[in-house]
C-alpha cells in the first residue's frame, strides 16, 4: 500500500514502474519525475532485451542509487528528492521495499517506510499502528491517521479528506499488472 498526501490532481507522487513495481517520490517534482521516467525506460528496456522477470526493484533501486550518487558528487546542486521503489512478490517474503535519498544512499526497509519532512515523527506513529498482514482498509486507516498527526495548526492532529490523498496498491492476486490506483468512491 502506498499513501501520499497530495492536494494536486495532476502532479502524482505515486506511479507504476513495471508490472509489479511501484515508485513514490517526495521533494522537487521535476527531479523525481525525471527519475521515474528513467526508471520506466530502464525497466522496459531490460524486460524487452532479456525477460520480464529480470526487472526487479533491487536492480532499479541500484540504478537510481548510482544516478543520485553521481548527481550528488558531480553536479553543483544535488537533487532534492527522496524516493521509494516497491515490488510485490509471489509471497510476502519476496516483497521488496527500498528507500533512496538525495545522495544515493539506499536502504532496504523490512515492513514499511515513511518519507518527507516529518518522517521520524510519522515513522513513530506508524510503528504503533502497523502490523504485518493488515487488510488494506486497516493499513490505509493507519497510514492516514499517522499522516494526520503532523502538519496541523500548533501541532494538533488534522483530518485528511480523500480528495487530499493519493493511494495505490501492489496486489499480488491481480493478473500480470499488480499496480492499482485507488480513487474516487473506492478511496
PDB file of C-alpha atoms in Angstrom:
ATOM      1  CA  UNK A   1       0.000   0.000   0.000  1.00  0.00           C
ATOM      2  CA  UNK A   2       1.373   3.421  -0.966  1.00  0.00           C
ATOM      3  CA  UNK A   3      -0.242   6.508   0.545  1.00  0.00           C
ATOM      4  CA  UNK A   4       0.680  10.148  -0.035  1.00  0.00           C
ATOM      5  CA  UNK A   5      -0.824  13.435   0.935  1.00  0.00           C
ATOM      6  CA  UNK A   6      -1.311  15.214  -2.370  1.00  0.00           C
ATOM      7  CA  UNK A   7      -3.541  18.207  -2.969  1.00  0.00           C
ATOM      8  CA  UNK A   8      -2.704  18.277  -6.694  1.00  0.00           C
ATOM      9  CA  UNK A   9      -4.859  16.244  -9.057  1.00  0.00           C
ATOM     10  CA  UNK A  10      -2.329  16.494 -11.865  1.00  0.00           C
ATOM     11  CA  UNK A  11       1.101  16.015 -10.275  1.00  0.00           C
ATOM     12  CA  UNK A  12       1.417  12.491  -8.959  1.00  0.00           C
ATOM     13  CA  UNK A  13       3.754  11.224  -6.244  1.00  0.00           C
ATOM     14  CA  UNK A  14       2.948   7.531  -6.766  1.00  0.00           C
ATOM     15  CA  UNK A  15       3.079   5.575 -10.013  1.00  0.00           C
ATOM     16  CA  UNK A  16       3.700   2.230 -11.624  1.00  0.00           C
ATOM     17  CA  UNK A  17       7.172   1.496 -12.959  1.00  0.00           C
ATOM     18  CA  UNK A  18       6.603  -2.027 -14.236  1.00  0.00           C
ATOM     19  CA  UNK A  19       4.200  -4.969 -13.836  1.00  0.00           C
ATOM     20  CA  UNK A  20       4.772  -5.460 -10.114  1.00  0.00           C
ATOM     21  CA  UNK A  21       6.910  -2.437  -9.244  1.00  0.00           C
ATOM     22  CA  UNK A  22       5.778   0.928  -7.904  1.00  0.00           C
ATOM     23  CA  UNK A  23       7.559   4.245  -7.426  1.00  0.00           C
ATOM     24  CA  UNK A  24       6.887   7.048  -4.964  1.00  0.00           C
ATOM     25  CA  UNK A  25       8.730  10.322  -4.621  1.00  0.00           C
ATOM     26  CA  UNK A  26       8.863  13.403  -2.430  1.00  0.00           C
ATOM     27  CA  UNK A  27      10.783  16.619  -2.927  1.00  0.00           C
ATOM     28  CA  UNK A  28      11.119  18.618  -6.115  1.00  0.00           C
ATOM     29  CA  UNK A  29       8.555  17.258  -8.529  1.00  0.00           C
ATOM     30  CA  UNK A  30      10.531  17.751 -11.752  1.00  0.00           C
ATOM     31  CA  UNK A  31      13.518  15.906 -10.273  1.00  0.00           C
ATOM     32  CA  UNK A  32      11.685  12.811  -9.058  1.00  0.00           C
ATOM     33  CA  UNK A  33       9.580  12.812 -12.227  1.00  0.00           C
ATOM     34  CA  UNK A  34      12.810  12.633 -14.280  1.00  0.00           C
ATOM     35  CA  UNK A  35      13.906   9.679 -12.150  1.00  0.00           C
ATOM     36  CA  UNK A  36      10.528   7.970 -12.552  1.00  0.00           C
ATOM     37  CA  UNK A  37      10.616   8.268 -16.352  1.00  0.00           C
ATOM     38  CA  UNK A  38      14.207   6.998 -16.466  1.00  0.00           C
ATOM     39  CA  UNK A  39      13.166   4.018 -14.324  1.00  0.00           C
ATOM     40  CA  UNK A  40      10.299   3.166 -16.672  1.00  0.00           C
ATOM     41  CA  UNK A  41      12.641   3.309 -19.653  1.00  0.00           C
ATOM     42  CA  UNK A  42      15.228   1.120 -17.931  1.00  0.00           C
ATOM     43  CA  UNK A  43      12.581  -1.404 -16.884  1.00  0.00           C
ATOM     44  CA  UNK A  44      11.069  -1.544 -20.377  1.00  0.00           C
ATOM     45  CA  UNK A  45      14.475  -1.961 -21.998  1.00  0.00           C
ATOM     46  CA  UNK A  46      15.576  -4.699 -19.586  1.00  0.00           C
ATOM     47  CA  UNK A  47      12.237  -6.524 -19.854  1.00  0.00           C
ATOM     48  CA  UNK A  48      12.304  -6.374 -23.650  1.00  0.00           C
ATOM     49  CA  UNK A  49      16.001  -7.266 -24.030  1.00  0.00           C
ATOM     50  CA  UNK A  50      16.057 -10.119 -21.537  1.00  0.00           C
ATOM     51  CA  UNK A  51      12.991 -11.283 -19.654  1.00  0.00           C
ATOM     52  CA  UNK A  52      10.236  -9.616 -17.641  1.00  0.00           C
ATOM     53  CA  UNK A  53      11.446 -11.474 -14.547  1.00  0.00           C
ATOM     54  CA  UNK A  54      14.815  -9.702 -14.872  1.00  0.00           C
ATOM     55  CA  UNK A  55      13.145  -6.397 -13.989  1.00  0.00           C
ATOM     56  CA  UNK A  56      13.355  -6.131 -10.195  1.00  0.00           C
ATOM     57  CA  UNK A  57      13.017  -3.409  -7.608  1.00  0.00           C
ATOM     58  CA  UNK A  58      16.555  -4.181  -6.439  1.00  0.00           C
ATOM     59  CA  UNK A  59      18.015  -3.580  -9.909  1.00  0.00           C
ATOM     60  CA  UNK A  60      16.031  -0.353 -10.294  1.00  0.00           C
ATOM     61  CA  UNK A  61      16.995   0.835  -6.809  1.00  0.00           C
ATOM     62  CA  UNK A  62      20.669   0.206  -7.618  1.00  0.00           C
ATOM     63  CA  UNK A  63      20.362   2.183 -10.864  1.00  0.00           C
ATOM     64  CA  UNK A  64      18.652   5.036  -9.006  1.00  0.00           C
ATOM     65  CA  UNK A  65      21.356   4.955  -6.307  1.00  0.00           C
ATOM     66  CA  UNK A  66      24.090   5.227  -8.941  1.00  0.00           C
ATOM     67  CA  UNK A  67      22.307   8.117 -10.667  1.00  0.00           C
ATOM     68  CA  UNK A  68      21.606  10.027  -7.459  1.00  0.00           C
ATOM     69  CA  UNK A  69      25.151   9.392  -6.191  1.00  0.00           C
ATOM     70  CA  UNK A  70      26.654  10.698  -9.433  1.00  0.00           C
ATOM     71  CA  UNK A  71      24.466  13.813  -9.359  1.00  0.00           C
ATOM     72  CA  UNK A  72      25.366  14.371  -5.696  1.00  0.00           C
ATOM     73  CA  UNK A  73      29.118  14.210  -6.310  1.00  0.00           C
ATOM     74  CA  UNK A  74      29.420  15.646  -9.822  1.00  0.00           C
ATOM     75  CA  UNK A  75      26.814  18.406 -10.015  1.00  0.00           C
ATOM     76  CA  UNK A  76      26.778  21.751  -8.237  1.00  0.00           C
ATOM     77  CA  UNK A  77      23.347  21.080  -6.780  1.00  0.00           C
ATOM     78  CA  UNK A  78      22.146  17.610  -5.794  1.00  0.00           C
ATOM     79  CA  UNK A  79      18.592  16.510  -6.426  1.00  0.00           C
ATOM     80  CA  UNK A  80      16.221  17.440  -3.610  1.00  0.00           C
ATOM     81  CA  UNK A  81      14.316  14.161  -3.559  1.00  0.00           C
ATOM     82  CA  UNK A  82      13.677  11.007  -1.662  1.00  0.00           C
ATOM     83  CA  UNK A  83      12.186   8.052  -3.499  1.00  0.00           C
ATOM     84  CA  UNK A  84      10.757   4.627  -2.802  1.00  0.00           C
ATOM     85  CA  UNK A  85      10.855   1.611  -5.095  1.00  0.00           C
ATOM     86  CA  UNK A  86       8.496  -1.198  -4.063  1.00  0.00           C
ATOM     87  CA  UNK A  87       7.967  -4.636  -5.563  1.00  0.00           C
ATOM     88  CA  UNK A  88       5.332  -7.198  -4.686  1.00  0.00           C
ATOM     89  CA  UNK A  89       6.483 -10.815  -4.960  1.00  0.00           C
ATOM     90  CA  UNK A  90       4.548 -14.043  -5.282  1.00  0.00           C
ATOM     91  CA  UNK A  91       4.667 -14.323  -1.473  1.00  0.00           C
ATOM     92  CA  UNK A  92       5.048 -11.670   1.248  1.00  0.00           C
ATOM     93  CA  UNK A  93       8.590 -12.911   1.922  1.00  0.00           C
ATOM     94  CA  UNK A  94       9.561 -11.930  -1.638  1.00  0.00           C
ATOM     95  CA  UNK A  95       8.295  -8.340  -1.332  1.00  0.00           C
ATOM     96  CA  UNK A  96      10.954  -5.630  -1.627  1.00  0.00           C
ATOM     97  CA  UNK A  97      10.876  -2.051  -0.352  1.00  0.00           C
ATOM     98  CA  UNK A  98      13.745   0.395  -0.913  1.00  0.00           C
ATOM     99  CA  UNK A  99      14.271   3.986   0.221  1.00  0.00           C
ATOM    100  CA  UNK A 100      16.709   6.152  -1.729  1.00  0.00           C
ATOM    101  CA  UNK A 101      17.875   9.538  -0.537  1.00  0.00           C
ATOM    102  CA  UNK A 102      19.234  12.528  -2.427  1.00  0.00           C
ATOM    103  CA  UNK A 103      22.860  11.364  -2.073  1.00  0.00           C
ATOM    104  CA  UNK A 104      22.266   7.876  -3.475  1.00  0.00           C
ATOM    105  CA  UNK A 105      22.046   6.109  -0.130  1.00  0.00           C
ATOM    106  CA  UNK A 106      19.867   3.038  -0.462  1.00  0.00           C
ATOM    107  CA  UNK A 107      18.153   1.270   2.432  1.00  0.00           C
ATOM    108  CA  UNK A 108      16.053  -1.883   2.231  1.00  0.00           C
ATOM    109  CA  UNK A 109      13.096  -1.470   4.581  1.00  0.00           C
ATOM    110  CA  UNK A 110      11.574  -4.622   6.073  1.00  0.00           C
ATOM    111  CA  UNK A 111       7.908  -3.639   6.553  1.00  0.00           C
ATOM    112  CA  UNK A 112       7.058  -0.009   5.804  1.00  0.00           C
ATOM    113  CA  UNK A 113       8.716   3.316   5.190  1.00  0.00           C
ATOM    114  CA  UNK A 114       7.843   6.954   5.630  1.00  0.00           C
ATOM    115  CA  UNK A 115       9.355   9.758   3.554  1.00  0.00           C
ATOM    116  CA  UNK A 116       9.192  13.517   3.697  1.00  0.00           C
ATOM    117  CA  UNK A 117       9.699  16.399   6.061  1.00  0.00           C
ATOM    118  CA  UNK A 118       8.367  14.844   9.266  1.00  0.00           C
ATOM    119  CA  UNK A 119       9.358  11.259   8.546  1.00  0.00           C
ATOM    120  CA  UNK A 120      10.702  10.497  12.020  1.00  0.00           C
ATOM    121  CA  UNK A 121       7.506  11.515  13.832  1.00  0.00           C
ATOM    122  CA  UNK A 122       5.334   9.721  11.269  1.00  0.00           C
ATOM    123  CA  UNK A 123       7.511   6.599  11.490  1.00  0.00           C
ATOM    124  CA  UNK A 124       6.930   6.514  15.243  1.00  0.00           C
ATOM    125  CA  UNK A 125       3.171   6.782  14.664  1.00  0.00           C
ATOM    126  CA  UNK A 126       3.257   4.001  12.082  1.00  0.00           C
ATOM    127  CA  UNK A 127       5.214   1.711  14.418  1.00  0.00           C
ATOM    128  CA  UNK A 128       2.326   1.780  16.860  1.00  0.00           C
ATOM    129  CA  UNK A 129      -0.416   1.360  14.231  1.00  0.00           C
ATOM    130  CA  UNK A 130       1.186  -1.056  11.753  1.00  0.00           C
ATOM    131  CA  UNK A 131       1.003  -4.807  11.927  1.00  0.00           C
ATOM    132  CA  UNK A 132       2.166  -7.154   9.152  1.00  0.00           C
ATOM    133  CA  UNK A 133      -0.632  -8.670   7.104  1.00  0.00           C
ATOM    134  CA  UNK A 134      -3.181  -5.960   7.878  1.00  0.00           C
ATOM    135  CA  UNK A 135      -6.086  -5.779   5.442  1.00  0.00           C
ATOM    136  CA  UNK A 136      -5.770  -2.862   3.010  1.00  0.00           C
ATOM    137  CA  UNK A 137      -8.613  -0.939   4.675  1.00  0.00           C
ATOM    138  CA  UNK A 138      -6.925  -1.109   8.097  1.00  0.00           C
ATOM    139  CA  UNK A 139      -3.475  -0.317   6.699  1.00  0.00           C
ATOM    140  CA  UNK A 140      -4.894   2.689   4.858  1.00  0.00           C
ATOM    141  CA  UNK A 141      -6.577   3.865   8.045  1.00  0.00           C
ATOM    142  CA  UNK A 142      -3.298   3.549   9.953  1.00  0.00           C
ATOM    143  CA  UNK A 143      -1.384   5.458   7.272  1.00  0.00           C
ATOM    144  CA  UNK A 144      -3.941   8.263   7.014  1.00  0.00           C
ATOM    145  CA  UNK A 145      -4.149   8.520  10.789  1.00  0.00           C
ATOM    146  CA  UNK A 146      -0.350   8.791  11.007  1.00  0.00           C
ATOM    147  CA  UNK A 147      -0.282  11.433   8.251  1.00  0.00           C
ATOM    148  CA  UNK A 148      -2.917  13.393  10.146  1.00  0.00           C
ATOM    149  CA  UNK A 149      -0.747  13.625  13.268  1.00  0.00           C
ATOM    150  CA  UNK A 150       1.622  16.062  11.528  1.00  0.00           C
ATOM    151  CA  UNK A 151       1.095  19.419   9.908  1.00  0.00           C
ATOM    152  CA  UNK A 152      -1.889  20.656  11.891  1.00  0.00           C
ATOM    153  CA  UNK A 153      -2.003  24.121  13.480  1.00  0.00           C
ATOM    154  CA  UNK A 154       0.184  24.241  16.601  1.00  0.00           C
ATOM    155  CA  UNK A 155       0.977  20.536  16.147  1.00  0.00           C
ATOM    156  CA  UNK A 156      -2.662  19.489  16.516  1.00  0.00           C
ATOM    157  CA  UNK A 157      -3.876  16.397  14.645  1.00  0.00           C
ATOM    158  CA  UNK A 158      -5.899  17.004  11.493  1.00  0.00           C
ATOM    159  CA  UNK A 159      -8.339  15.122   9.347  1.00  0.00           C
ATOM    160  CA  UNK A 160      -7.322  14.335   5.770  1.00  0.00           C
ATOM    161  CA  UNK A 161     -10.184  14.021   3.281  1.00  0.00           C
ATOM    162  CA  UNK A 162      -9.921  11.534   0.423  1.00  0.00           C
ATOM    163  CA  UNK A 163      -9.531  14.443  -2.008  1.00  0.00           C
ATOM    164  CA  UNK A 164      -6.126  15.190  -0.458  1.00  0.00           C
ATOM    165  CA  UNK A 165      -4.831  11.632  -0.720  1.00  0.00           C
ATOM    166  CA  UNK A 166      -3.106   9.673  -3.426  1.00  0.00           C
ATOM    167  CA  UNK A 167      -3.342   5.929  -2.834  1.00  0.00           C
ATOM    168  CA  UNK A 168      -2.180   2.877  -4.764  1.00  0.00           C
ATOM    169  CA  UNK A 169      -1.680  -0.778  -4.005  1.00  0.00           C
ATOM    170  CA  UNK A 170       0.506  -3.563  -5.349  1.00  0.00           C
ATOM    171  CA  UNK A 171      -1.833  -6.552  -5.240  1.00  0.00           C
ATOM    172  CA  UNK A 172      -0.207  -9.936  -5.773  1.00  0.00           C
ATOM    173  CA  UNK A 173      -3.616 -11.508  -6.568  1.00  0.00           C
ATOM    174  CA  UNK A 174      -4.173  -9.384  -9.675  1.00  0.00           C
ATOM    175  CA  UNK A 175      -3.187 -10.535 -13.169  1.00  0.00           C
ATOM    176  CA  UNK A 176       0.135  -9.578 -14.737  1.00  0.00           C
ATOM    177  CA  UNK A 177      -0.091  -5.921 -13.709  1.00  0.00           C
ATOM    178  CA  UNK A 178      -0.133  -5.765  -9.919  1.00  0.00           C
ATOM    179  CA  UNK A 179      -0.344  -1.952  -9.559  1.00  0.00           C
ATOM    180  CA  UNK A 180      -3.742  -0.352  -8.975  1.00  0.00           C
ATOM    181  CA  UNK A 181      -4.607   3.204  -8.003  1.00  0.00           C
ATOM    182  CA  UNK A 182      -7.426   3.627  -5.529  1.00  0.00           C
ATOM    183  CA  UNK A 183      -9.511   6.702  -6.318  1.00  0.00           C
ATOM    184  CA  UNK A 184     -12.992   8.134  -6.073  1.00  0.00           C
ATOM    185  CA  UNK A 185     -15.640   6.183  -4.210  1.00  0.00           C
ATOM    186  CA  UNK A 186     -13.303   3.227  -3.609  1.00  0.00           C
ATOM    187  CA  UNK A 187     -10.999   5.544  -1.660  1.00  0.00           C
TER     188      UNK A 187
END
